[in-house]
Amino acid sequence: AFCLGCERVHDPQDARQRWVVDGAVNRNIPAEDARRLGADLLICVDVSEQIAPVSTLHSLVDVVDQTVSFRVQMSNAVQRPLCSVVITPDIRGLSSADFADVHEWVRRGREAALAHRSALLAIADSARRQCRGQGNLLLQNDMHQRVEIIGP
């Protein structure tokens, strides 16, 4: 997925003659896909909109958004247990379409991550032990992303 916290940001892209789109089209949290690709641990961030009370649905757009939220929450119920850690920022009052609030999204994400500090440090320590003497950890996938572990 391109940007799980920013649905509708990216247009579909042609990647090696396959169209790829933002993960929210299929799964907001693609944990089973990551596991299938061989991930041993997953740090997942869930910024899905929650099911809204019926009393807050005032327009057709609200109803359509609610329909999408039902589908996303059903998928998340399957995907979240596959995550090693799930970070869930408080997104109340934020819209995934409002890019002017990027600093607030980051602030809330950082705050939520800090609530999982001990679990994240344990994962980092474990990765350091496994990689000791092997240099940097390199992920081999279609994107060839590099993951560096910084610190002692």
mmCIF file with all atom_site columns, C-alpha atoms in Angstrom:
data_model
loop_
_atom_site.group_PDB
_atom_site.id
_atom_site.type_symbol
_atom_site.label_atom_id
_atom_site.label_alt_id
_atom_site.label_comp_id
_atom_site.label_asym_id
_atom_site.label_entity_id
_atom_site.label_seq_id
_atom_site.pdbx_PDB_ins_code
_atom_site.Cartn_x
_atom_site.Cartn_y
_atom_site.Cartn_z
_atom_site.occupancy
_atom_site.B_iso_or_equiv
_atom_site.pdbx_formal_charge
_atom_site.auth_seq_id
_atom_site.auth_comp_id
_atom_site.auth_asym_id
_atom_site.auth_atom_id
_atom_site.pdbx_PDB_model_num
ATOM 1   C CA . ALA A 1 1   ? 0.000   0.000   0.000   1.00 0.00 ? 1   ALA A CA 1
ATOM 2   C CA . PHE A 1 2   ? 1.191   3.497   -0.661  1.00 0.00 ? 2   PHE A CA 1
ATOM 3   C CA . CYS A 1 3   ? -0.170  5.355   2.329   1.00 0.00 ? 3   CYS A CA 1
ATOM 4   C CA . LEU A 1 4   ? -2.452  3.562   4.711   1.00 0.00 ? 4   LEU A CA 1
ATOM 5   C CA . GLY A 1 5   ? -3.260  6.681   6.693   1.00 0.00 ? 5   GLY A CA 1
ATOM 6   C CA . CYS A 1 6   ? -4.088  8.805   3.678   1.00 0.00 ? 6   CYS A CA 1
ATOM 7   C CA . GLU A 1 7   ? -6.751  7.039   1.662   1.00 0.00 ? 7   GLU A CA 1
ATOM 8   C CA . ARG A 1 8   ? -7.448  8.516   -1.747  1.00 0.00 ? 8   ARG A CA 1
ATOM 9   C CA . VAL A 1 9   ? -4.037  10.231  -1.855  1.00 0.00 ? 9   VAL A CA 1
ATOM 10  C CA . HIS A 1 10  ? -2.471  8.275   -4.664  1.00 0.00 ? 10  HIS A CA 1
ATOM 11  C CA . ASP A 1 11  ? -3.828  7.420   -8.077  1.00 0.00 ? 11  ASP A CA 1
ATOM 12  C CA . PRO A 1 12  ? -3.444  3.792   -9.152  1.00 0.00 ? 12  PRO A CA 1
ATOM 13  C CA . GLN A 1 13  ? 0.088   3.138   -10.382 1.00 0.00 ? 13  GLN A CA 1
ATOM 14  C CA . ASP A 1 14  ? 1.382   0.768   -13.046 1.00 0.00 ? 14  ASP A CA 1
ATOM 15  C CA . ALA A 1 15  ? 4.013   -1.415  -11.367 1.00 0.00 ? 15  ALA A CA 1
ATOM 16  C CA . ARG A 1 16  ? 5.523   -4.029  -13.669 1.00 0.00 ? 16  ARG A CA 1
ATOM 17  C CA . GLN A 1 17  ? 2.346   -4.179  -15.735 1.00 0.00 ? 17  GLN A CA 1
ATOM 18  C CA . ARG A 1 18  ? 0.137   -4.632  -12.660 1.00 0.00 ? 18  ARG A CA 1
ATOM 19  C CA . TRP A 1 19  ? -2.056  -1.849  -11.343 1.00 0.00 ? 19  TRP A CA 1
ATOM 20  C CA . VAL A 1 20  ? -1.525  -1.153  -7.648  1.00 0.00 ? 20  VAL A CA 1
ATOM 21  C CA . VAL A 1 21  ? -3.693  1.079   -5.503  1.00 0.00 ? 21  VAL A CA 1
ATOM 22  C CA . ASP A 1 22  ? -3.826  2.282   -1.932  1.00 0.00 ? 22  ASP A CA 1
ATOM 23  C CA . GLY A 1 23  ? -4.358  -0.538  0.569   1.00 0.00 ? 23  GLY A CA 1
ATOM 24  C CA . ALA A 1 24  ? -7.678  0.834   1.802   1.00 0.00 ? 24  ALA A CA 1
ATOM 25  C CA . VAL A 1 25  ? -9.297  -0.396  -1.400  1.00 0.00 ? 25  VAL A CA 1
ATOM 26  C CA . ASN A 1 26  ? -8.853  -3.988  -0.231  1.00 0.00 ? 26  ASN A CA 1
ATOM 27  C CA . ARG A 1 27  ? -7.473  -4.042  3.334   1.00 0.00 ? 27  ARG A CA 1
ATOM 28  C CA . ASN A 1 28  ? -6.632  -1.104  5.551   1.00 0.00 ? 28  ASN A CA 1
ATOM 29  C CA . ILE A 1 29  ? -4.245  -3.325  7.505   1.00 0.00 ? 29  ILE A CA 1
ATOM 30  C CA . PRO A 1 30  ? -2.633  -5.779  5.055   1.00 0.00 ? 30  PRO A CA 1
ATOM 31  C CA . ALA A 1 31  ? -1.193  -7.987  7.811   1.00 0.00 ? 31  ALA A CA 1
ATOM 32  C CA . GLU A 1 32  ? -2.017  -11.324 6.162   1.00 0.00 ? 32  GLU A CA 1
ATOM 33  C CA . ASP A 1 33  ? -0.281  -10.159 2.986   1.00 0.00 ? 33  ASP A CA 1
ATOM 34  C CA . ALA A 1 34  ? 2.826   -9.183  4.937   1.00 0.00 ? 34  ALA A CA 1
ATOM 35  C CA . ARG A 1 35  ? 2.821   -12.532 6.763   1.00 0.00 ? 35  ARG A CA 1
ATOM 36  C CA . ARG A 1 36  ? 2.424   -14.368 3.449   1.00 0.00 ? 36  ARG A CA 1
ATOM 37  C CA . LEU A 1 37  ? 5.482   -12.480 2.173   1.00 0.00 ? 37  LEU A CA 1
ATOM 38  C CA . GLY A 1 38  ? 7.458   -13.784 5.150   1.00 0.00 ? 38  GLY A CA 1
ATOM 39  C CA . ALA A 1 39  ? 7.235   -11.045 7.779   1.00 0.00 ? 39  ALA A CA 1
ATOM 40  C CA . ASP A 1 40  ? 8.076   -12.414 11.226  1.00 0.00 ? 40  ASP A CA 1
ATOM 41  C CA . LEU A 1 41  ? 6.698   -9.431  13.075  1.00 0.00 ? 41  LEU A CA 1
ATOM 42  C CA . LEU A 1 42  ? 4.409   -6.595  12.157  1.00 0.00 ? 42  LEU A CA 1
ATOM 43  C CA . ILE A 1 43  ? 4.040   -3.157  13.644  1.00 0.00 ? 43  ILE A CA 1
ATOM 44  C CA . CYS A 1 44  ? 0.638   -2.087  12.369  1.00 0.00 ? 44  CYS A CA 1
ATOM 45  C CA . VAL A 1 45  ? -0.913  1.360   12.548  1.00 0.00 ? 45  VAL A CA 1
ATOM 46  C CA . ASP A 1 46  ? -4.701  1.457   12.448  1.00 0.00 ? 46  ASP A CA 1
ATOM 47  C CA . VAL A 1 47  ? -6.093  4.835   11.427  1.00 0.00 ? 47  VAL A CA 1
ATOM 48  C CA . SER A 1 48  ? -9.435  3.448   10.297  1.00 0.00 ? 48  SER A CA 1
ATOM 49  C CA . GLU A 1 49  ? -12.527 5.492   10.900  1.00 0.00 ? 49  GLU A CA 1
ATOM 50  C CA . GLN A 1 50  ? -14.794 3.847   13.440  1.00 0.00 ? 50  GLN A CA 1
ATOM 51  C CA . ILE A 1 51  ? -18.465 3.012   12.979  1.00 0.00 ? 51  ILE A CA 1
ATOM 52  C CA . ALA A 1 52  ? -20.410 6.212   13.635  1.00 0.00 ? 52  ALA A CA 1
ATOM 53  C CA . PRO A 1 53  ? -23.588 6.350   15.709  1.00 0.00 ? 53  PRO A CA 1
ATOM 54  C CA . VAL A 1 54  ? -26.725 6.425   13.519  1.00 0.00 ? 54  VAL A CA 1
ATOM 55  C CA . SER A 1 55  ? -27.649 9.798   15.018  1.00 0.00 ? 55  SER A CA 1
ATOM 56  C CA . THR A 1 56  ? -24.588 11.347  13.296  1.00 0.00 ? 56  THR A CA 1
ATOM 57  C CA . LEU A 1 57  ? -25.566 10.224  9.786   1.00 0.00 ? 57  LEU A CA 1
ATOM 58  C CA . HIS A 1 58  ? -27.152 13.241  8.114   1.00 0.00 ? 58  HIS A CA 1
ATOM 59  C CA . SER A 1 59  ? -26.411 12.853  4.410   1.00 0.00 ? 59  SER A CA 1
ATOM 60  C CA . LEU A 1 60  ? -25.926 10.318  1.652   1.00 0.00 ? 60  LEU A CA 1
ATOM 61  C CA . VAL A 1 61  ? -22.156 10.863  1.943   1.00 0.00 ? 61  VAL A CA 1
ATOM 62  C CA . ASP A 1 62  ? -22.336 9.989   5.655   1.00 0.00 ? 62  ASP A CA 1
ATOM 63  C CA . VAL A 1 63  ? -24.206 6.769   4.847   1.00 0.00 ? 63  VAL A CA 1
ATOM 64  C CA . VAL A 1 64  ? -21.720 5.802   2.101   1.00 0.00 ? 64  VAL A CA 1
ATOM 65  C CA . ASP A 1 65  ? -18.787 6.504   4.464   1.00 0.00 ? 65  ASP A CA 1
ATOM 66  C CA . GLN A 1 66  ? -20.488 4.357   7.106   1.00 0.00 ? 66  GLN A CA 1
ATOM 67  C CA . THR A 1 67  ? -20.882 1.523   4.594   1.00 0.00 ? 67  THR A CA 1
ATOM 68  C CA . VAL A 1 68  ? -17.152 1.648   3.881   1.00 0.00 ? 68  VAL A CA 1
ATOM 69  C CA . SER A 1 69  ? -16.412 1.765   7.622   1.00 0.00 ? 69  SER A CA 1
ATOM 70  C CA . PHE A 1 70  ? -18.389 -1.451  8.181   1.00 0.00 ? 70  PHE A CA 1
ATOM 71  C CA . ARG A 1 71  ? -16.326 -3.229  5.520   1.00 0.00 ? 71  ARG A CA 1
ATOM 72  C CA . VAL A 1 72  ? -13.032 -1.857  6.884   1.00 0.00 ? 72  VAL A CA 1
ATOM 73  C CA . GLN A 1 73  ? -13.848 -2.815  10.486  1.00 0.00 ? 73  GLN A CA 1
ATOM 74  C CA . MET A 1 74  ? -14.789 -6.364  9.431   1.00 0.00 ? 74  MET A CA 1
ATOM 75  C CA . SER A 1 75  ? -11.452 -6.707  7.651   1.00 0.00 ? 75  SER A CA 1
ATOM 76  C CA . ASN A 1 76  ? -9.553  -5.176  10.581  1.00 0.00 ? 76  ASN A CA 1
ATOM 77  C CA . ALA A 1 77  ? -11.079 -7.737  12.952  1.00 0.00 ? 77  ALA A CA 1
ATOM 78  C CA . VAL A 1 78  ? -9.290  -10.422 10.929  1.00 0.00 ? 78  VAL A CA 1
ATOM 79  C CA . GLN A 1 79  ? -6.042  -8.505  10.330  1.00 0.00 ? 79  GLN A CA 1
ATOM 80  C CA . ARG A 1 80  ? -5.317  -6.970  13.750  1.00 0.00 ? 80  ARG A CA 1
ATOM 81  C CA . PRO A 1 81  ? -4.640  -10.311 15.522  1.00 0.00 ? 81  PRO A CA 1
ATOM 82  C CA . LEU A 1 82  ? -1.907  -10.984 12.932  1.00 0.00 ? 82  LEU A CA 1
ATOM 83  C CA . CYS A 1 83  ? -0.012  -7.866  14.056  1.00 0.00 ? 83  CYS A CA 1
ATOM 84  C CA . SER A 1 84  ? 2.754   -8.022  16.660  1.00 0.00 ? 84  SER A CA 1
ATOM 85  C CA . VAL A 1 85  ? 1.878   -4.516  17.833  1.00 0.00 ? 85  VAL A CA 1
ATOM 86  C CA . VAL A 1 86  ? -1.123  -2.403  16.820  1.00 0.00 ? 86  VAL A CA 1
ATOM 87  C CA . ILE A 1 87  ? -0.770  1.355   17.193  1.00 0.00 ? 87  ILE A CA 1
ATOM 88  C CA . THR A 1 88  ? -4.113  3.145   17.077  1.00 0.00 ? 88  THR A CA 1
ATOM 89  C CA . PRO A 1 89  ? -3.841  6.937   17.064  1.00 0.00 ? 89  PRO A CA 1
ATOM 90  C CA . ASP A 1 90  ? -6.843  8.940   18.233  1.00 0.00 ? 90  ASP A CA 1
ATOM 91  C CA . ILE A 1 91  ? -8.153  10.309  14.933  1.00 0.00 ? 91  ILE A CA 1
ATOM 92  C CA . ARG A 1 92  ? -11.375 11.823  16.249  1.00 0.00 ? 92  ARG A CA 1
ATOM 93  C CA . GLY A 1 93  ? -11.969 15.164  14.575  1.00 0.00 ? 93  GLY A CA 1
ATOM 94  C CA . LEU A 1 94  ? -9.502  14.449  11.756  1.00 0.00 ? 94  LEU A CA 1
ATOM 95  C CA . SER A 1 95  ? -10.428 13.638  8.180   1.00 0.00 ? 95  SER A CA 1
ATOM 96  C CA . SER A 1 96  ? -8.301  11.405  5.974   1.00 0.00 ? 96  SER A CA 1
ATOM 97  C CA . ALA A 1 97  ? -8.971  13.891  3.169   1.00 0.00 ? 97  ALA A CA 1
ATOM 98  C CA . ASP A 1 98  ? -7.690  16.943  5.090   1.00 0.00 ? 98  ASP A CA 1
ATOM 99  C CA . PHE A 1 99  ? -3.995  17.182  4.290   1.00 0.00 ? 99  PHE A CA 1
ATOM 100 C CA . ALA A 1 100 ? -3.649  20.561  5.980   1.00 0.00 ? 100 ALA A CA 1
ATOM 101 C CA . ASP A 1 101 ? -3.702  18.702  9.312   1.00 0.00 ? 101 ASP A CA 1
ATOM 102 C CA . VAL A 1 102 ? -0.603  16.606  8.553   1.00 0.00 ? 102 VAL A CA 1
ATOM 103 C CA . HIS A 1 103 ? 1.240   17.905  11.630  1.00 0.00 ? 103 HIS A CA 1
ATOM 104 C CA . GLU A 1 104 ? -1.691  16.937  13.852  1.00 0.00 ? 104 GLU A CA 1
ATOM 105 C CA . TRP A 1 105 ? -1.803  13.459  12.281  1.00 0.00 ? 105 TRP A CA 1
ATOM 106 C CA . VAL A 1 106 ? 1.916   13.042  12.984  1.00 0.00 ? 106 VAL A CA 1
ATOM 107 C CA . ARG A 1 107 ? 1.586   14.360  16.550  1.00 0.00 ? 107 ARG A CA 1
ATOM 108 C CA . ARG A 1 108 ? -1.218  11.936  17.333  1.00 0.00 ? 108 ARG A CA 1
ATOM 109 C CA . GLY A 1 109 ? 0.634   9.068   15.684  1.00 0.00 ? 109 GLY A CA 1
ATOM 110 C CA . ARG A 1 110 ? 3.757   9.798   17.717  1.00 0.00 ? 110 ARG A CA 1
ATOM 111 C CA . GLU A 1 111 ? 1.690   9.973   20.919  1.00 0.00 ? 111 GLU A CA 1
ATOM 112 C CA . ALA A 1 112 ? 0.061   6.606   20.151  1.00 0.00 ? 112 ALA A CA 1
ATOM 113 C CA . ALA A 1 113 ? 3.431   5.024   19.299  1.00 0.00 ? 113 ALA A CA 1
ATOM 114 C CA . LEU A 1 114 ? 4.918   6.237   22.577  1.00 0.00 ? 114 LEU A CA 1
ATOM 115 C CA . ALA A 1 115 ? 2.124   4.403   24.393  1.00 0.00 ? 115 ALA A CA 1
ATOM 116 C CA . HIS A 1 116 ? 3.674   1.199   22.932  1.00 0.00 ? 116 HIS A CA 1
ATOM 117 C CA . ARG A 1 117 ? 7.252   2.230   23.653  1.00 0.00 ? 117 ARG A CA 1
ATOM 118 C CA . SER A 1 118 ? 8.178   -0.841  25.695  1.00 0.00 ? 118 SER A CA 1
ATOM 119 C CA . ALA A 1 119 ? 6.873   -3.288  23.058  1.00 0.00 ? 119 ALA A CA 1
ATOM 120 C CA . LEU A 1 120 ? 8.608   -1.355  20.270  1.00 0.00 ? 120 LEU A CA 1
ATOM 121 C CA . LEU A 1 121 ? 11.894  -1.263  22.203  1.00 0.00 ? 121 LEU A CA 1
ATOM 122 C CA . ALA A 1 122 ? 11.650  -5.023  22.782  1.00 0.00 ? 122 ALA A CA 1
ATOM 123 C CA . ILE A 1 123 ? 11.193  -5.564  19.046  1.00 0.00 ? 123 ILE A CA 1
ATOM 124 C CA . ALA A 1 124 ? 14.164  -3.287  18.274  1.00 0.00 ? 124 ALA A CA 1
ATOM 125 C CA . ASP A 1 125 ? 16.338  -5.118  20.829  1.00 0.00 ? 125 ASP A CA 1
ATOM 126 C CA . SER A 1 126 ? 15.367  -8.471  19.359  1.00 0.00 ? 126 SER A CA 1
ATOM 127 C CA . ALA A 1 127 ? 16.166  -7.275  15.837  1.00 0.00 ? 127 ALA A CA 1
ATOM 128 C CA . ARG A 1 128 ? 19.538  -5.927  17.006  1.00 0.00 ? 128 ARG A CA 1
ATOM 129 C CA . ARG A 1 129 ? 20.411  -9.299  18.559  1.00 0.00 ? 129 ARG A CA 1
ATOM 130 C CA . GLN A 1 130 ? 19.412  -11.167 15.409  1.00 0.00 ? 130 GLN A CA 1
ATOM 131 C CA . CYS A 1 131 ? 21.366  -8.807  13.159  1.00 0.00 ? 131 CYS A CA 1
ATOM 132 C CA . ARG A 1 132 ? 24.473  -8.469  15.333  1.00 0.00 ? 132 ARG A CA 1
ATOM 133 C CA . GLY A 1 133 ? 27.490  -8.775  13.099  1.00 0.00 ? 133 GLY A CA 1
ATOM 134 C CA . GLN A 1 134 ? 25.417  -8.857  9.926   1.00 0.00 ? 134 GLN A CA 1
ATOM 135 C CA . GLY A 1 135 ? 25.472  -5.115  9.227   1.00 0.00 ? 135 GLY A CA 1
ATOM 136 C CA . ASN A 1 136 ? 22.224  -3.453  8.260   1.00 0.00 ? 136 ASN A CA 1
ATOM 137 C CA . LEU A 1 137 ? 19.053  -5.416  7.813   1.00 0.00 ? 137 LEU A CA 1
ATOM 138 C CA . LEU A 1 138 ? 17.923  -5.346  4.187   1.00 0.00 ? 138 LEU A CA 1
ATOM 139 C CA . LEU A 1 139 ? 14.448  -6.293  3.071   1.00 0.00 ? 139 LEU A CA 1
ATOM 140 C CA . GLN A 1 140 ? 14.371  -8.089  -0.245  1.00 0.00 ? 140 GLN A CA 1
ATOM 141 C CA . ASN A 1 141 ? 11.103  -7.330  -1.980  1.00 0.00 ? 141 ASN A CA 1
ATOM 142 C CA . ASP A 1 142 ? 9.808   -5.635  -5.096  1.00 0.00 ? 142 ASP A CA 1
ATOM 143 C CA . MET A 1 143 ? 10.434  -2.203  -3.585  1.00 0.00 ? 143 MET A CA 1
ATOM 144 C CA . HIS A 1 144 ? 13.922  -3.028  -2.199  1.00 0.00 ? 144 HIS A CA 1
ATOM 145 C CA . GLN A 1 145 ? 13.351  -0.957  0.890   1.00 0.00 ? 145 GLN A CA 1
ATOM 146 C CA . ARG A 1 146 ? 16.169  -0.622  3.365   1.00 0.00 ? 146 ARG A CA 1
ATOM 147 C CA . VAL A 1 147 ? 15.558  -0.856  7.085   1.00 0.00 ? 147 VAL A CA 1
ATOM 148 C CA . GLU A 1 148 ? 18.296  0.439   9.361   1.00 0.00 ? 148 GLU A CA 1
ATOM 149 C CA . ILE A 1 149 ? 18.498  -0.229  13.060  1.00 0.00 ? 149 ILE A CA 1
ATOM 150 C CA . ILE A 1 150 ? 20.078  2.806   14.687  1.00 0.00 ? 150 ILE A CA 1
ATOM 151 C CA . GLY A 1 151 ? 21.440  2.798   18.201  1.00 0.00 ? 151 GLY A CA 1
ATOM 152 C CA . PRO A 1 152 ? 23.436  0.527   20.463  1.00 0.00 ? 152 PRO A CA 1
#
